[in-house]
Amino acid sequence: MKTFFFRTVLDFPRATLLFVAIMVGFAVFYLKDFYLDASADSLVLENDQSLAYYRKIAQRYETDEFLFITYRPTVDLFSEENIQTIWQMRDELAKVDGVNSVVSMLDVPLFSGTEGSMADKVRNAKTLRDPAMDRARAREEFISSPIYRDLLISGDGQTTAIQVNLVRDERYYEMLYRRNALREKKYAGTISEEETQELEELANAFRVYNNEAADRRAKLIQDVRELMDGYRQHGELFLGGVPMIASDMIAFIRSDLKTFGMAMLIFLAGTLLVIFRKLRWMAWPLFSAALVVVLMFGFLGFMKWPVTVISSNFVSLLLILCVSFTIHIIVRYQDVQADNPEADQRTIVQEAVETISVPCLYSALTTLVAFMSLLVSGIRPVIDFGMMMAMGITVAFVLVFLVLPAGHMLMNKTAPVSASARASQSTAFFARITETHGGKIVLAALVLLAFCVAGILQLKVENRFIDYFRSSTEIYQGMIVIDEQLGGTTPLDIIIDTKPGGPEDPVAPAADAGPAADPFLDDAAADADAGWDDPFLEGGGAADYGQPAEAWDDPFLDEGAAGGAPGGAEAGWDDPFLEPGGDGQAVVPEAQPLDWFSLVGLQRLEEVHDYLEARPESGKVMSLALLPKLIRELNGGRMLNEVELAFLRALMPEEVRNTLVAPFLSADGSQVRINVRVMETDKSLQRQKMLTEVRRDLTGEMGFADEDVKLTGVLVLYNNMLQSLFRSQILTLGFVFFAIMGMFFVLFRSLYVALIAIFPNMLAAGSVLGIMGWAGIPLDMMSITIAAITVGIAVDNTIHYVHRFRREFPVDRNYLQTMYRCHASIGRAMYYVSITIIVGFSILVLSNFIPTVYFGLFTALAMMVALLFSLTLLPRLLVTLKPLGPEQPVARPNPGPGDATADGGAAMVDGSPQARSKD
C-alpha cells in the first residue's frame, strides 16, 4: 500500500493534483445546494415524543405567523401626535409585501367610551381612531383590560406593541404537516416503502421550498426594518417574533462563516510565515486547507446537510485541523532534511511522509472518534455537526497527504534549516521544568483534578435563551422589552382534556347551533318567536336583560344556592340549573365530560388561569378564561347564565370567535388550551421546577386527572433538550475516552502506556467542565461538544509525543535523554500546532452567538492545558513510571555550539544521525 501511494503521488505529482482538481470541480457544482438552517428543530431532541404532541397541538390550534414591533414614544403614548404616528406607521406596514394585516392599539374595540348594557357597549364600541373616544378612559381601559394589558400595552401605559400578521403560506404548512406525519410513522416503524420514498422526495422538496420561503421572509423583515428606521426619531422601536429570530440566526451563521473563515485564513497565513519564514510553507498549507473547505461545502450540498448555529464554526475547525496536519509534515520534512542534507527531494519527502503518517493517521482517527461521539447526544444539530466534522477530518487527512507531498515534488529542495533555527526555547524550557520540578508538576495535576471534580459537581443546565446573544443585538434588546413590559416571550401551553383522546382524535366539526336568539339584543329587538320567552325568568323576561340583578331571580334555586358556587353570586356564577352539593359546591355529574364552554367549565378554567397568572415566572396568560373576565367587565361584574352562554356560543361574531375561542378551545368543547408566556429574562427561572410544580398543582390541588393534563410548547421542548445535556455529556465523554483508550492500546501495544497517555487529556477536558461549574456557566447545545472535541484534538499531542518517545528510547534507553530529544523535535511541532489552535479558536469570540464565543474560549483554554501537560506531566510520568522497560544510565553530553540548546540545559541531539533510531 505504501509503495503504491509513493509511486502514485511522488512519481506523478501533476496527475495527483489534477485528480484533486477534478474532485474540487465536482464539489463546486454542488455549492448551489449548500444551505443554512435556523429552524426550531435546532432546539429540540431527535425523535422527542413531546415534539410529536407539540406539532399536533400546533396544527389543531394553528395561528398565523407574525412579527411584532415594540414602540416606546418620546411623547405621551395617548397623545394626538403619537396616535397619528402609529396610524401612519400601521398603514405603511400593511402595504409591505407579505403582510396580511396589522393590529395596533388603534384597531381594537374599546368599551369604556359607551354607556348602557353589555349589548350597547359591544354594539357601539369605539377605537382610538374615533375622535369621540376619551383618551383618559381609553388609557385606563387598556391598562386594566384582562385582554389588552401586557399584550398591546405595558402596565405603565408607556410602551405598546404593533402586531404584523404575515400572509399564511398554505403550501408551506401543507408540506410541513405531511412531512411531520411521515416522520412520525418512520419513528414508529409503521412507514411503508411507498411512504418512505414519498418522505425522501417531500423532504427534498420541502428543503428547497423552505429556503425560498426563508429568502422571502428575510426580504420582508428587511423591508419592515427599513420602514421602522423612518420612525426612530419618534421613539424606541424593536422588532421581535419567531420569523425575525430565525432570519437573524441565519444572518449570524452567514456572518460567522465569512468572518471566521477569512479571519482564520489571514491569521494562519501570518502564523505560518512567522514559524517557518518561507512563502512556500505558507502557501501550500493554505492551498490545501482552502481545497478542503470547498470540498466540504460541495459535499454538504450534495448530501443536503444544513449548517446551523451549532455547526457554523466548522470552517474554522477544518482550517485549524488541516493546517495542524501540514505543520507536522513540514517540521518532519525539515528534520529529515537536516539529518540527510545530501538526499534528493523524493527521498526526503518519502521519509518525512512515511514517518509522520502513522501518528497523523491516529491523530485524525481520535479526532474523528471525538466528533462521532456527538452522535449519541440525541440533539439533531449536534448529531449533524458530529457527522459533518467526521467527514471533514477524513477529507482533510486524505487531501493534505495528497496535495502537500505532490506539491513538494514540484518544488526545488531548499537549503537545510540549521539546528539553532529549528530549536525552540519554549520546549527547552518545558524540558528543564519537567526534569527539575517533576514532583511539583504531578502535585499540580492532582490539585487541578480535585478542582475539576468539584467544579463538575456544580454544573447546571438551566440557561436563558436570551443569553445566547450579545446585548447589542436586536434579538436581545427586543426580548428584554417584551419580557419586562409586554408579558414575556417563551410560550408554554397547558392542554387539559375532559374525556379520553386528545390531539390524536380527529377534530370534530363545529356543531350547527341552529337558529338562536341574541342575548345582546336590546328591548326593542327582543322577540318572543326568537326564543326569548323564558318561563323561568321573572318579570319581563328578555325585555329585562341588562336590568338589576333582581330581574334574574330564579324560583327554582334553593336559598343561598346562587352564592353556593365558588366565588358566590358576586362573582356572577349563579347557575339556575346546578344543584347544590356538599359545602355549597356545584355538583358535576361524573358520567358526563365537562363542557368547557359552560359555567362550571369556565369557572374551573378561571381557577387554573388565575393560578398560572400568579406564578412568578408567568407573564401574559391567554385562555378561554378571558371571555368570562371580559363579560363581567362589560356586564357590571355579573356573569351570564347558562342559557345566555348557549346563545353567546351560537351567535358569537366570527372575529370574536377567532380571537377568544378558537385558539383556546377544541371544536367539540372537550379540550382547552392555556397559553402562558414565560419571563425568559428572569434569572431565577428554573424550567424543570416550574413544569413539575404546575403539573403537581393541577393534578393534585385542582383535581384534574394526570392523564388529562399535558404540558407542551417551545418551553417544554427546550427544557427536554436542556435536561438531556447531562446525559449527553456523560455519553459523549464516555464514548470518546473508551474509544481513544482502545486506539492507544492498539497503537502503543501497552495498556500501561495507554493509561499514562490518557491522563493529561482527562485533565484538559475536565478543566473546561470544572471552570464552567465554578463560574456558573450552564451547559448548552454547543458547550457539551467542547469536552469531547477537546479530547479528540488534544490527544493528537499525546499520540505524536508517545509515538516519537517510543522510537527514540531504544537509541540509548535513557528516559531523560529521550525526553529532551522529543521536546526538541516533535515537541516543537506540538508547540506550533497548539499555539495555532489556541489563537485560532480565540477568533470565535467575535461571534454574535454567545455559545460560539464560549466554544472558542474554552476550547482554546483546554488546548492550552493539554499542551502544558503534554510537555510536562506526560514526559514526567514516562520518566518516572518507565513503562518502556528498564533504562540504561548514560552520561549526559556537554552541549556543543551546534546543538539544539547551548544555554546550560541538557543537550538535545535531534539533528544527530547517531542519536536517531531507524524503523
Short mmCIF file of C-alpha atoms in Angstrom, two decimals, residues 511-521 525 527-532 643-652 657:
data_model
loop_
_atom_site.label_atom_id
_atom_site.label_comp_id
_atom_site.label_asym_id
_atom_site.label_seq_id
_atom_site.Cartn_x
_atom_site.Cartn_y
_atom_site.Cartn_z
CA ALA A 511 -71.99 21.82 15.58
CA ASP A 512 -74.74 23.65 13.79
CA ALA A 513 -76.32 25.61 16.56
CA GLY A 514 -79.42 26.29 14.51
CA PRO A 515 -81.45 29.44 14.85
CA ALA A 516 -80.95 31.15 18.14
CA ALA A 517 -81.76 34.50 19.62
CA ASP A 518 -79.13 37.00 20.56
CA PRO A 519 -78.93 37.75 24.30
CA PHE A 520 -77.32 41.07 23.48
CA LEU A 521 -80.40 42.48 21.74
CA ALA A 525 -85.28 43.91 19.28
CA ASP A 527 -88.93 38.87 20.04
CA ALA A 528 -90.83 36.05 21.67
CA ASP A 529 -90.67 33.97 18.49
CA ALA A 530 -86.87 34.18 18.59
CA GLY A 531 -86.81 32.18 21.79
CA TRP A 532 -86.62 34.89 24.41
CA VAL A 643 -78.90 29.89 28.70
CA GLU A 644 -77.20 33.15 27.76
CA LEU A 645 -73.88 31.37 27.36
CA ALA A 646 -75.51 28.95 24.92
CA PHE A 647 -76.87 31.88 22.89
CA LEU A 648 -73.49 33.58 23.04
CA ARG A 649 -71.75 30.45 21.82
CA ALA A 650 -74.10 30.08 18.88
CA LEU A 651 -74.26 33.72 17.80
CA MET A 652 -70.78 34.92 18.61
CA ARG A 657 -64.62 33.55 17.99
#
